[in-house]
Amino acid sequence: ASCNARASASSAAAAAASAQAAVQAARTEAAIRQSATELSGQLREAIAGAKLLEAEVGEADSLLAALDEDLTEREKQIEILEVELEETQLRAHQLQARILEREAS
């Protein structure tokens, strides 16, 4: 009877240990699932953020291209104005020289 009681107690202890291991495995699996769900959510947020940044970079690039075109056009206008200024200064110098010649004669 004592042997049966020991075997019964040993069997019960093994069953309890097995049940405890199953509970621990289930908790671990649940924690892994929760972590995977959280990481999946974070990944979705990161992808959405990257797409938003990509769109913003595209907009900034378009704006930069437009500003670059505007700058190029203004630089051309400045070059034209500089040439016109030089021509005007040359004519003024020539007129001044003629006036001085007439006054001298």
mmCIF file of N, CA, C and O in Angstrom:
data_model
loop_
_atom_site.group_PDB
_atom_site.id
_atom_site.type_symbol
_atom_site.label_atom_id
_atom_site.label_comp_id
_atom_site.label_asym_id
_atom_site.label_seq_id
_atom_site.Cartn_x
_atom_site.Cartn_y
_atom_site.Cartn_z
ATOM 1 N N ALA A 1 0.830 -1.192 0.000
ATOM 2 C CA ALA A 1 0.000 0.000 0.000
ATOM 3 C C ALA A 1 0.863 1.239 0.000
ATOM 4 O O ALA A 1 0.530 2.224 -0.641
ATOM 5 N N SER A 2 1.944 1.134 0.764
ATOM 6 C CA SER A 2 2.871 2.261 0.838
ATOM 7 C C SER A 2 3.512 2.503 -0.516
ATOM 8 O O SER A 2 3.741 3.635 -0.912
ATOM 9 N N CYS A 3 3.793 1.428 -1.228
ATOM 10 C CA CYS A 3 4.382 1.516 -2.571
ATOM 11 C C CYS A 3 3.401 2.158 -3.537
ATOM 12 O O CYS A 3 3.784 2.982 -4.370
ATOM 13 N N ASN A 4 2.156 1.741 -3.430
ATOM 14 C CA ASN A 4 1.118 2.323 -4.288
ATOM 15 C C ASN A 4 0.916 3.802 -3.997
ATOM 16 O O ASN A 4 0.682 4.599 -4.901
ATOM 17 N N ALA A 5 0.986 4.142 -2.723
ATOM 18 C CA ALA A 5 0.816 5.537 -2.334
ATOM 19 C C ALA A 5 1.962 6.377 -2.883
ATOM 20 O O ALA A 5 1.762 7.484 -3.369
ATOM 21 N N ARG A 6 3.187 5.801 -2.811
ATOM 22 C CA ARG A 6 4.356 6.519 -3.345
ATOM 23 C C ARG A 6 4.232 6.688 -4.853
ATOM 24 O O ARG A 6 4.529 7.747 -5.406
ATOM 25 N N ALA A 7 3.815 5.609 -5.523
ATOM 26 C CA ALA A 7 3.669 5.655 -6.981
ATOM 27 C C ALA A 7 2.590 6.650 -7.364
ATOM 28 O O ALA A 7 2.727 7.393 -8.335
ATOM 29 N N SER A 8 1.512 6.649 -6.572
ATOM 30 C CA SER A 8 0.420 7.574 -6.831
ATOM 31 C C SER A 8 0.885 9.013 -6.623
ATOM 32 O O SER A 8 0.575 9.899 -7.405
ATOM 33 N N ALA A 9 1.647 9.262 -5.560
ATOM 34 C CA ALA A 9 2.167 10.599 -5.260
ATOM 35 C C ALA A 9 3.158 11.022 -6.326
ATOM 36 O O ALA A 9 3.166 12.169 -6.782
ATOM 37 N N SER A 10 3.989 10.092 -6.742
ATOM 38 C CA SER A 10 4.980 10.387 -7.776
ATOM 39 C C SER A 10 4.289 10.703 -9.099
ATOM 40 O O SER A 10 4.673 11.615 -9.818
ATOM 41 N N SER A 11 3.262 9.931 -9.387
ATOM 42 C CA SER A 11 2.500 10.149 -10.617
ATOM 43 C C SER A 11 1.786 11.501 -10.572
ATOM 44 O O SER A 11 1.736 12.229 -11.564
ATOM 45 N N ALA A 12 1.248 11.837 -9.418
ATOM 46 C CA ALA A 12 0.557 13.122 -9.252
ATOM 47 C C ALA A 12 1.554 14.275 -9.379
ATOM 48 O O ALA A 12 1.259 15.304 -9.990
ATOM 49 N N ALA A 13 2.737 14.110 -8.818
ATOM 50 C CA ALA A 13 3.770 15.147 -8.910
ATOM 51 C C ALA A 13 4.213 15.329 -10.350
ATOM 52 O O ALA A 13 4.404 16.452 -10.822
ATOM 53 N N ALA A 14 4.339 14.211 -11.064
ATOM 54 C CA ALA A 14 4.733 14.294 -12.478
ATOM 55 C C ALA A 14 3.649 14.977 -13.289
ATOM 56 O O ALA A 14 3.937 15.801 -14.168
ATOM 57 N N ALA A 15 2.393 14.663 -12.983
ATOM 58 C CA ALA A 15 1.280 15.296 -13.696
ATOM 59 C C ALA A 15 1.239 16.787 -13.389
ATOM 60 O O ALA A 15 0.993 17.621 -14.279
ATOM 61 N N ALA A 16 1.482 17.140 -12.128
ATOM 62 C CA ALA A 16 1.490 18.555 -11.744
ATOM 63 C C ALA A 16 2.635 19.284 -12.437
ATOM 64 O O ALA A 16 2.468 20.404 -12.941
ATOM 65 N N ALA A 17 3.792 18.653 -12.491
ATOM 66 C CA ALA A 17 4.949 19.269 -13.159
ATOM 67 C C ALA A 17 4.663 19.434 -14.648
ATOM 68 O O ALA A 17 4.996 20.460 -15.250
ATOM 69 N N SER A 18 4.022 18.426 -15.233
ATOM 70 C CA SER A 18 3.690 18.483 -16.643
ATOM 71 C C SER A 18 2.681 19.594 -16.913
ATOM 72 O O SER A 18 2.793 20.349 -17.884
ATOM 73 N N ALA A 19 1.691 19.709 -16.030
ATOM 74 C CA ALA A 19 0.680 20.767 -16.174
ATOM 75 C C ALA A 19 1.324 22.137 -16.002
ATOM 76 O O ALA A 19 1.014 23.078 -16.744
ATOM 77 N N GLN A 20 2.225 22.243 -15.033
ATOM 78 C CA GLN A 20 2.915 23.518 -14.805
ATOM 79 C C GLN A 20 3.764 23.888 -16.019
ATOM 80 O O GLN A 20 3.799 25.045 -16.439
ATOM 81 N N ALA A 21 4.431 22.912 -16.617
ATOM 82 C CA ALA A 21 5.246 23.163 -17.815
ATOM 83 C C ALA A 21 4.354 23.593 -18.976
ATOM 84 O O ALA A 21 4.706 24.496 -19.751
ATOM 85 N N ALA A 22 3.176 22.980 -19.102
ATOM 86 C CA ALA A 22 2.244 23.355 -20.166
ATOM 87 C C ALA A 22 1.743 24.777 -19.969
ATOM 88 O O ALA A 22 1.630 25.556 -20.928
ATOM 89 N N VAL A 23 1.441 25.149 -18.721
ATOM 90 C CA VAL A 23 0.988 26.515 -18.414
ATOM 91 C C VAL A 23 2.097 27.512 -18.743
ATOM 92 O O VAL A 23 1.868 28.565 -19.353
ATOM 93 N N GLN A 24 3.326 27.170 -18.347
ATOM 94 C CA GLN A 24 4.478 28.057 -18.622
ATOM 95 C C GLN A 24 4.685 28.202 -20.135
ATOM 96 O O GLN A 24 4.942 29.295 -20.623
ATOM 97 N N ALA A 25 4.557 27.098 -20.869
ATOM 98 C CA ALA A 25 4.717 27.135 -22.328
ATOM 99 C C ALA A 25 3.637 28.008 -22.954
ATOM 100 O O ALA A 25 3.905 28.790 -23.872
ATOM 101 N N ALA A 26 2.408 27.895 -22.435
ATOM 102 C CA ALA A 26 1.305 28.709 -22.958
ATOM 103 C C ALA A 26 1.549 30.184 -22.672
ATOM 104 O O ALA A 26 1.295 31.045 -23.524
ATOM 105 N N ARG A 27 2.056 30.496 -21.480
ATOM 106 C CA ARG A 27 2.367 31.908 -21.143
ATOM 107 C C ARG A 27 3.472 32.452 -22.044
ATOM 108 O O ARG A 27 3.401 33.579 -22.510
ATOM 109 N N THR A 28 4.493 31.631 -22.250
ATOM 110 C CA THR A 28 5.602 32.050 -23.117
ATOM 111 C C THR A 28 5.111 32.294 -24.543
ATOM 112 O O THR A 28 5.453 33.296 -25.172
ATOM 113 N N GLU A 29 4.275 31.388 -25.031
ATOM 114 C CA GLU A 29 3.734 31.532 -26.383
ATOM 115 C C GLU A 29 2.868 32.786 -26.490
ATOM 116 O O GLU A 29 2.944 33.525 -27.467
ATOM 117 N N ALA A 30 2.075 33.070 -25.470
ATOM 118 C CA ALA A 30 1.238 34.276 -25.461
ATOM 119 C C ALA A 30 2.107 35.533 -25.455
ATOM 120 O O ALA A 30 1.817 36.512 -26.162
ATOM 121 N N ALA A 31 3.177 35.499 -24.670
ATOM 122 C CA ALA A 31 4.087 36.656 -24.620
ATOM 123 C C ALA A 31 4.763 36.861 -25.973
ATOM 124 O O ALA A 31 4.930 38.010 -26.434
ATOM 125 N N ILE A 32 5.132 35.779 -26.624
ATOM 126 C CA ILE A 32 5.760 35.871 -27.949
ATOM 127 C C ILE A 32 4.771 36.449 -28.955
ATOM 128 O O ILE A 32 5.119 37.322 -29.752
ATOM 129 N N ARG A 33 3.517 35.973 -28.893
ATOM 130 C CA ARG A 33 2.489 36.497 -29.805
ATOM 131 C C ARG A 33 2.268 37.988 -29.582
ATOM 132 O O ARG A 33 2.135 38.755 -30.522
ATOM 133 N N GLN A 34 2.207 38.390 -28.309
ATOM 134 C CA GLN A 34 2.004 39.797 -27.983
ATOM 135 C C GLN A 34 3.174 40.638 -28.508
ATOM 136 O O GLN A 34 2.966 41.695 -29.097
ATOM 137 N N SER A 35 4.383 40.160 -28.306
ATOM 138 C CA SER A 35 5.564 40.879 -28.802
ATOM 139 C C SER A 35 5.540 40.971 -30.321
ATOM 140 O O SER A 35 5.843 42.018 -30.894
ATOM 141 N N ALA A 36 5.157 39.876 -30.968
ATOM 142 C CA ALA A 36 5.091 39.875 -32.429
ATOM 143 C C ALA A 36 4.039 40.865 -32.920
ATOM 144 O O ALA A 36 4.259 41.590 -33.898
ATOM 145 N N THR A 37 2.912 40.932 -32.239
ATOM 146 C CA THR A 37 1.848 41.875 -32.605
ATOM 147 C C THR A 37 2.333 43.311 -32.435
ATOM 148 O O THR A 37 2.097 44.167 -33.295
ATOM 149 N N GLU A 38 3.019 43.577 -31.322
ATOM 150 C CA GLU A 38 3.547 44.926 -31.077
ATOM 151 C C GLU A 38 4.587 45.300 -32.133
ATOM 152 O O GLU A 38 4.569 46.414 -32.667
ATOM 153 N N LEU A 39 5.475 44.360 -32.439
ATOM 154 C CA LEU A 39 6.504 44.632 -33.453
ATOM 155 C C LEU A 39 5.877 44.846 -34.820
ATOM 156 O O LEU A 39 6.308 45.708 -35.588
ATOM 157 N N SER A 40 4.829 44.093 -35.118
ATOM 158 C CA SER A 40 4.133 44.249 -36.391
ATOM 159 C C SER A 40 3.511 45.642 -36.487
ATOM 160 O O SER A 40 3.591 46.303 -37.527
ATOM 161 N N GLY A 41 2.914 46.081 -35.399
ATOM 162 C CA GLY A 41 2.336 47.435 -35.359
ATOM 163 C C GLY A 41 3.402 48.503 -35.533
ATOM 164 O O GLY A 41 3.215 49.474 -36.277
ATOM 165 N N GLN A 42 4.519 48.324 -34.859
ATOM 166 C CA GLN A 42 5.625 49.285 -34.985
ATOM 167 C C GLN A 42 6.170 49.306 -36.407
ATOM 168 O O GLN A 42 6.500 50.369 -36.942
ATOM 169 N N LEU A 43 6.242 48.138 -37.028
ATOM 170 C CA LEU A 43 6.717 48.063 -38.405
ATOM 171 C C LEU A 43 5.755 48.783 -39.342
ATOM 172 O O LEU A 43 6.185 49.530 -40.221
ATOM 173 N N ARG A 44 4.439 48.588 -39.145
ATOM 174 C CA ARG A 44 3.456 49.292 -39.973
ATOM 175 C C ARG A 44 3.599 50.808 -39.818
ATOM 176 O O ARG A 44 3.542 51.553 -40.787
ATOM 177 N N GLU A 45 3.778 51.254 -38.575
ATOM 178 C CA GLU A 45 3.952 52.695 -38.318
ATOM 179 C C GLU A 45 5.223 53.216 -38.980
ATOM 180 O O GLU A 45 5.231 54.304 -39.563
ATOM 181 N N ALA A 46 6.293 52.436 -38.909
ATOM 182 C CA ALA A 46 7.560 52.860 -39.529
ATOM 183 C C ALA A 46 7.423 52.940 -41.046
ATOM 184 O O ALA A 46 7.930 53.878 -41.672
ATOM 185 N N ILE A 47 6.729 51.979 -41.640
ATOM 186 C CA ILE A 47 6.525 51.997 -43.094
ATOM 187 C C ILE A 47 5.684 53.206 -43.491
ATOM 188 O O ILE A 47 6.001 53.898 -44.464
ATOM 189 N N ALA A 48 4.622 53.468 -42.724
ATOM 190 C CA ALA A 48 3.777 54.642 -43.016
ATOM 191 C C ALA A 48 4.589 55.929 -42.883
ATOM 192 O O ALA A 48 4.471 56.834 -43.713
ATOM 193 N N GLY A 49 5.418 56.002 -41.855
ATOM 194 C CA GLY A 49 6.275 57.181 -41.673
ATOM 195 C C GLY A 49 7.264 57.337 -42.810
ATOM 196 O O GLY A 49 7.506 58.452 -43.291
ATOM 197 N N ALA A 50 7.830 56.237 -43.266
ATOM 198 C CA ALA A 50 8.783 56.292 -44.379
ATOM 199 C C ALA A 50 8.094 56.756 -45.655
ATOM 200 O O ALA A 50 8.650 57.553 -46.418
ATOM 201 N N LYS A 51 6.867 56.287 -45.889
ATOM 202 C CA LYS A 51 6.117 56.721 -47.080
ATOM 203 C C LYS A 51 5.799 58.203 -47.007
ATOM 204 O O LYS A 51 5.883 58.917 -48.007
ATOM 205 N N LEU A 52 5.446 58.671 -45.818
ATOM 206 C CA LEU A 52 5.163 60.094 -45.634
ATOM 207 C C LEU A 52 6.415 60.926 -45.901
ATOM 208 O O LEU A 52 6.367 61.938 -46.610
ATOM 209 N N LEU A 53 7.545 60.491 -45.355
ATOM 210 C CA LEU A 53 8.803 61.206 -45.587
ATOM 211 C C LEU A 53 9.178 61.197 -47.069
ATOM 212 O O LEU A 53 9.660 62.201 -47.602
ATOM 213 N N GLU A 54 8.937 60.074 -47.730
ATOM 214 C CA GLU A 54 9.234 59.969 -49.157
ATOM 215 C C GLU A 54 8.392 60.977 -49.944
ATOM 216 O O GLU A 54 8.902 61.646 -50.847
ATOM 217 N N ALA A 55 7.126 61.114 -49.576
ATOM 218 C CA ALA A 55 6.257 62.087 -50.242
ATOM 219 C C ALA A 55 6.742 63.506 -49.975
ATOM 220 O O ALA A 55 6.771 64.348 -50.892
ATOM 221 N N GLU A 56 7.149 63.782 -48.734
ATOM 222 C CA GLU A 56 7.648 65.116 -48.391
ATOM 223 C C GLU A 56 8.935 65.429 -49.150
ATOM 224 O O GLU A 56 9.137 66.552 -49.612
ATOM 225 N N VAL A 57 9.816 64.448 -49.273
ATOM 226 C CA VAL A 57 11.058 64.640 -50.028
ATOM 227 C C VAL A 57 10.737 64.926 -51.496
ATOM 228 O O VAL A 57 11.351 65.789 -52.118
ATOM 229 N N GLY A 58 9.756 64.215 -52.049
ATOM 230 C CA GLY A 58 9.342 64.449 -53.429
ATOM 231 C C GLY A 58 8.829 65.865 -53.626
ATOM 232 O O GLY A 58 9.169 66.544 -54.604
ATOM 233 N N GLU A 59 8.001 66.338 -52.682
ATOM 234 C CA GLU A 59 7.483 67.705 -52.748
ATOM 235 C C GLU A 59 8.617 68.723 -52.632
ATOM 236 O O GLU A 59 8.658 69.713 -53.367
ATOM 237 N N ALA A 60 9.529 68.485 -51.707
ATOM 238 C CA ALA A 60 10.658 69.398 -51.519
ATOM 239 C C ALA A 60 11.544 69.419 -52.763
ATOM 240 O O ALA A 60 12.038 70.480 -53.170
ATOM 241 N N ASP A 61 11.719 68.256 -53.385
ATOM 242 C CA ASP A 61 12.523 68.173 -54.602
ATOM 243 C C ASP A 61 11.876 68.962 -55.731
ATOM 244 O O ASP A 61 12.557 69.678 -56.469
ATOM 245 N N SER A 62 10.562 68.858 -55.865
ATOM 246 C CA SER A 62 9.842 69.611 -56.891
ATOM 247 C C SER A 62 9.967 71.111 -56.643
ATOM 248 O O SER A 62 10.193 71.890 -57.574
ATOM 249 N N LEU A 63 9.813 71.501 -55.390
ATOM 250 C CA LEU A 63 9.937 72.912 -55.045
ATOM 251 C C LEU A 63 11.350 73.408 -55.330
ATOM 252 O O LEU A 63 11.539 74.498 -55.885
ATOM 253 N N LEU A 64 12.341 72.611 -54.982
ATOM 254 C CA LEU A 64 13.728 72.982 -55.234
ATOM 255 C C LEU A 64 13.986 73.144 -56.735
ATOM 256 O O LEU A 64 14.663 74.088 -57.157
ATOM 257 N N ALA A 65 13.428 72.249 -57.541
ATOM 258 C CA ALA A 65 13.600 72.349 -58.993
ATOM 259 C C ALA A 65 12.976 73.633 -59.516
ATOM 260 O O ALA A 65 13.573 74.332 -60.355
ATOM 261 N N ALA A 66 11.798 73.979 -59.018
ATOM 262 C CA ALA A 66 11.134 75.221 -59.441
ATOM 263 C C ALA A 66 11.950 76.439 -59.017
ATOM 264 O O ALA A 66 12.128 77.390 -59.799
ATOM 265 N N LEU A 67 12.468 76.419 -57.805
ATOM 266 C CA LEU A 67 13.292 77.532 -57.326
ATOM 267 C C LEU A 67 14.587 77.643 -58.128
ATOM 268 O O LEU A 67 15.058 78.755 -58.415
ATOM 269 N N ASP A 68 15.154 76.506 -58.499
ATOM 270 C CA ASP A 68 16.371 76.507 -59.303
ATOM 271 C C ASP A 68 16.114 77.125 -60.674
ATOM 272 O O ASP A 68 16.927 77.910 -61.169
ATOM 273 N N GLU A 69 14.978 76.785 -61.279
ATOM 274 C CA GLU A 69 14.616 77.382 -62.566
ATOM 275 C C GLU A 69 14.445 78.889 -62.424
ATOM 276 O O GLU A 69 14.907 79.655 -63.279
ATOM 277 N N ASP A 70 13.785 79.313 -61.352
ATOM 278 C CA ASP A 70 13.580 80.738 -61.107
ATOM 279 C C ASP A 70 14.924 81.448 -60.923
ATOM 280 O O ASP A 70 15.143 82.539 -61.478
ATOM 281 N N LEU A 71 15.819 80.830 -60.179
ATOM 282 C CA LEU A 71 17.140 81.418 -59.965
ATOM 283 C C LEU A 71 17.902 81.544 -61.278
ATOM 284 O O LEU A 71 18.524 82.580 -61.551
ATOM 285 N N THR A 72 17.844 80.515 -62.102
ATOM 286 C CA THR A 72 18.529 80.547 -63.405
ATOM 287 C C THR A 72 17.980 81.691 -64.250
ATOM 288 O O THR A 72 18.750 82.423 -64.890
ATOM 289 N N GLU A 73 16.663 81.853 -64.251
ATOM 290 C CA GLU A 73 16.037 82.934 -65.027
ATOM 291 C C GLU A 73 16.477 84.300 -64.500
ATOM 292 O O GLU A 73 16.801 85.205 -65.275
ATOM 293 N N ARG A 74 16.530 84.448 -63.217
ATOM 294 C CA ARG A 74 16.951 85.733 -62.622
ATOM 295 C C ARG A 74 18.436 86.014 -62.914
ATOM 296 O O ARG A 74 18.819 87.157 -63.143
ATOM 297 N N GLU A 75 19.257 84.958 -62.902
ATOM 298 C CA GLU A 75 20.676 85.147 -63.233
ATOM 299 C C GLU A 75 20.826 85.619 -64.674
ATOM 300 O O GLU A 75 21.661 86.487 -64.968
ATOM 301 N N LYS A 76 20.010 85.081 -65.586
ATOM 302 C CA LYS A 76 20.037 85.523 -66.982
ATOM 303 C C LYS A 76 19.624 86.993 -67.087
ATOM 304 O O LYS A 76 20.234 87.762 -67.833
ATOM 305 N N GLN A 77 18.577 87.371 -66.342
ATOM 306 C CA GLN A 77 18.127 88.768 -66.346
ATOM 307 C C GLN A 77 19.224 89.689 -65.823
ATOM 308 O O GLN A 77 19.438 90.787 -66.363
ATOM 309 N N ILE A 78 19.937 89.249 -64.791
ATOM 310 C CA ILE A 78 21.033 90.054 -64.238
ATOM 311 C C ILE A 78 22.137 90.241 -65.281
ATOM 312 O O ILE A 78 22.669 91.339 -65.443
ATOM 313 N N GLU A 79 22.478 89.161 -65.987
ATOM 314 C CA GLU A 79 23.504 89.261 -67.027
ATOM 315 C C GLU A 79 23.091 90.257 -68.103
ATOM 316 O O GLU A 79 23.907 91.077 -68.549
ATOM 317 N N ILE A 80 21.832 90.216 -68.514
ATOM 318 C CA ILE A 80 21.332 91.163 -69.526
ATOM 319 C C ILE A 80 21.418 92.590 -68.996
ATOM 320 O O ILE A 80 21.878 93.503 -69.698
ATOM 321 N N LEU A 81 20.994 92.783 -67.757
ATOM 322 C CA LEU A 81 21.048 94.130 -67.165
ATOM 323 C C LEU A 81 22.489 94.625 -67.027
ATOM 324 O O LEU A 81 22.763 95.812 -67.237
ATOM 325 N N GLU A 82 23.415 93.717 -66.700
ATOM 326 C CA GLU A 82 24.814 94.122 -66.598
ATOM 327 C C GLU A 82 25.355 94.562 -67.951
ATOM 328 O O GLU A 82 26.087 95.562 -68.037
ATOM 329 N N VAL A 83 24.993 93.839 -69.011
ATOM 330 C CA VAL A 83 25.430 94.229 -70.362
ATOM 331 C C VAL A 83 24.822 95.580 -70.739
ATOM 332 O O VAL A 83 25.519 96.459 -71.255
ATOM 333 N N GLU A 84 23.535 95.756 -70.462
ATOM 334 C CA GLU A 84 22.881 97.034 -70.763
ATOM 335 C C GLU A 84 23.523 98.165 -69.977
ATOM 336 O O GLU A 84 23.704 99.273 -70.510
ATOM 337 N N LEU A 85 23.885 97.918 -68.729
ATOM 338 C CA LEU A 85 24.545 98.934 -67.906
ATOM 339 C C LEU A 85 25.899 99.309 -68.499
ATOM 340 O O LEU A 85 26.246 100.494 -68.598
ATOM 341 N N GLU A 86 26.669 98.279 -68.906
ATOM 342 C CA GLU A 86 27.973 98.556 -69.511
ATOM 343 C C GLU A 86 27.813 99.373 -70.799
ATOM 344 O O GLU A 86 28.586 100.313 -71.036
ATOM 345 N N GLU A 87 26.817 99.048 -71.624
ATOM 346 C CA GLU A 87 26.574 99.802 -72.855
ATOM 347 C C GLU A 87 26.187 101.235 -72.542
ATOM 348 O O GLU A 87 26.659 102.177 -73.201
ATOM 349 N N THR A 88 25.347 101.420 -71.530
ATOM 350 C CA THR A 88 24.925 102.768 -71.133
ATOM 351 C C THR A 88 26.117 103.568 -70.604
ATOM 352 O O THR A 88 26.283 104.753 -70.937
ATOM 353 N N GLN A 89 26.951 102.936 -69.814
ATOM 354 C CA GLN A 89 28.136 103.623 -69.291
ATOM 355 C C GLN A 89 29.090 104.001 -70.418
ATOM 356 O O GLN A 89 29.670 105.088 -70.412
ATOM 357 N N LEU A 90 29.236 103.104 -71.402
ATOM 358 C CA LEU A 90 30.098 103.390 -72.553
ATOM 359 C C LEU A 90 29.554 104.577 -73.345
ATOM 360 O O LEU A 90 30.312 105.495 -73.709
ATOM 361 N N ARG A 91 28.245 104.578 -73.592
ATOM 362 C CA ARG A 91 27.645 105.715 -74.324
ATOM 363 C C ARG A 91 27.809 107.004 -73.541
ATOM 364 O O ARG A 91 28.113 108.054 -74.105
ATOM 365 N N ALA A 92 27.609 106.948 -72.231
ATOM 366 C CA ALA A 92 27.763 108.146 -71.399
ATOM 367 C C ALA A 92 29.199 108.643 -71.464
ATOM 368 O O ALA A 92 29.448 109.857 -71.582
ATOM 369 N N HIS A 93 30.155 107.718 -71.429
ATOM 370 C CA HIS A 93 31.563 108.099 -71.512
ATOM 371 C C HIS A 93 31.877 108.734 -72.877
ATOM 372 O O HIS A 93 32.586 109.739 -72.949
ATOM 373 N N GLN A 94 31.326 108.140 -73.954
ATOM 374 C CA GLN A 94 31.536 108.678 -75.298
ATOM 375 C C GLN A 94 30.922 110.069 -75.430
ATOM 376 O O GLN A 94 31.538 110.979 -76.003
ATOM 377 N N LEU A 95 29.708 110.250 -74.893
ATOM 378 C CA LEU A 95 29.067 111.573 -74.941
ATOM 379 C C LEU A 95 29.866 112.585 -74.139
ATOM 380 O O LEU A 95 30.046 113.740 -74.561
ATOM 381 N N GLN A 96 30.347 112.157 -73.009
ATOM 382 C CA GLN A 96 31.150 113.055 -72.172
ATOM 383 C C GLN A 96 32.424 113.465 -72.920
ATOM 384 O O GLN A 96 32.832 114.624 -72.881
ATOM 385 N N ALA A 97 33.040 112.506 -73.616
ATOM 386 C CA ALA A 97 34.251 112.815 -74.389
ATOM 387 C C ALA A 97 33.935 113.805 -75.505
ATOM 388 O O ALA A 97 34.710 114.743 -75.764
ATOM 389 N N ARG A 98 32.810 113.644 -76.197
ATOM 390 C CA ARG A 98 32.418 114.586 -77.275
ATOM 391 C C ARG A 98 32.163 115.971 -76.715
ATOM 392 O O ARG A 98 32.560 116.970 -77.324
ATOM 393 N N ILE A 99 31.501 116.026 -75.558
ATOM 394 C CA ILE A 99 31.222 117.335 -74.950
ATOM 395 C C ILE A 99 32.524 118.036 -74.599
ATOM 396 O O ILE A 99 32.684 119.234 -74.855
ATOM 397 N N LEU A 100 33.466 117.259 -74.035
ATOM 398 C CA LEU A 100 34.750 117.852 -73.679
ATOM 399 C C LEU A 100 35.508 118.318 -74.926
ATOM 400 O O LEU A 100 36.155 119.378 -74.912
ATOM 401 N N GLU A 101 35.399 117.567 -76.034
ATOM 402 C CA GLU A 101 36.040 117.970 -77.294
ATOM 403 C C GLU A 101 35.435 119.263 -77.820
ATOM 404 O O GLU A 101 36.160 120.162 -78.281
ATOM 405 N N ARG A 102 34.117 119.378 -77.758
ATOM 406 C CA ARG A 102 33.447 120.592 -78.263
ATOM 407 C C ARG A 102 33.786 121.800 -77.408
ATOM 408 O O ARG A 102 33.954 122.902 -77.912
ATOM 409 N N GLU A 103 33.840 121.552 -76.087
ATOM 410 C CA GLU A 103 34.182 122.667 -75.208
ATOM 411 C C GLU A 103 35.625 123.129 -75.428
ATOM 412 O O GLU A 103 35.943 124.299 -75.293
ATOM 413 N N ALA A 104 36.480 122.158 -75.777
ATOM 414 C CA ALA A 104 37.894 122.467 -75.995
ATOM 415 C C ALA A 104 38.101 123.238 -77.301
ATOM 416 O O ALA A 104 39.050 123.988 -77.436
ATOM 417 N N SER A 105 37.203 123.007 -78.271
ATOM 418 C CA SER A 105 37.426 123.659 -79.579
ATOM 419 C C SER A 105 36.731 124.953 -79.734
ATOM 420 O O SER A 105 36.335 125.739 -79.071
#
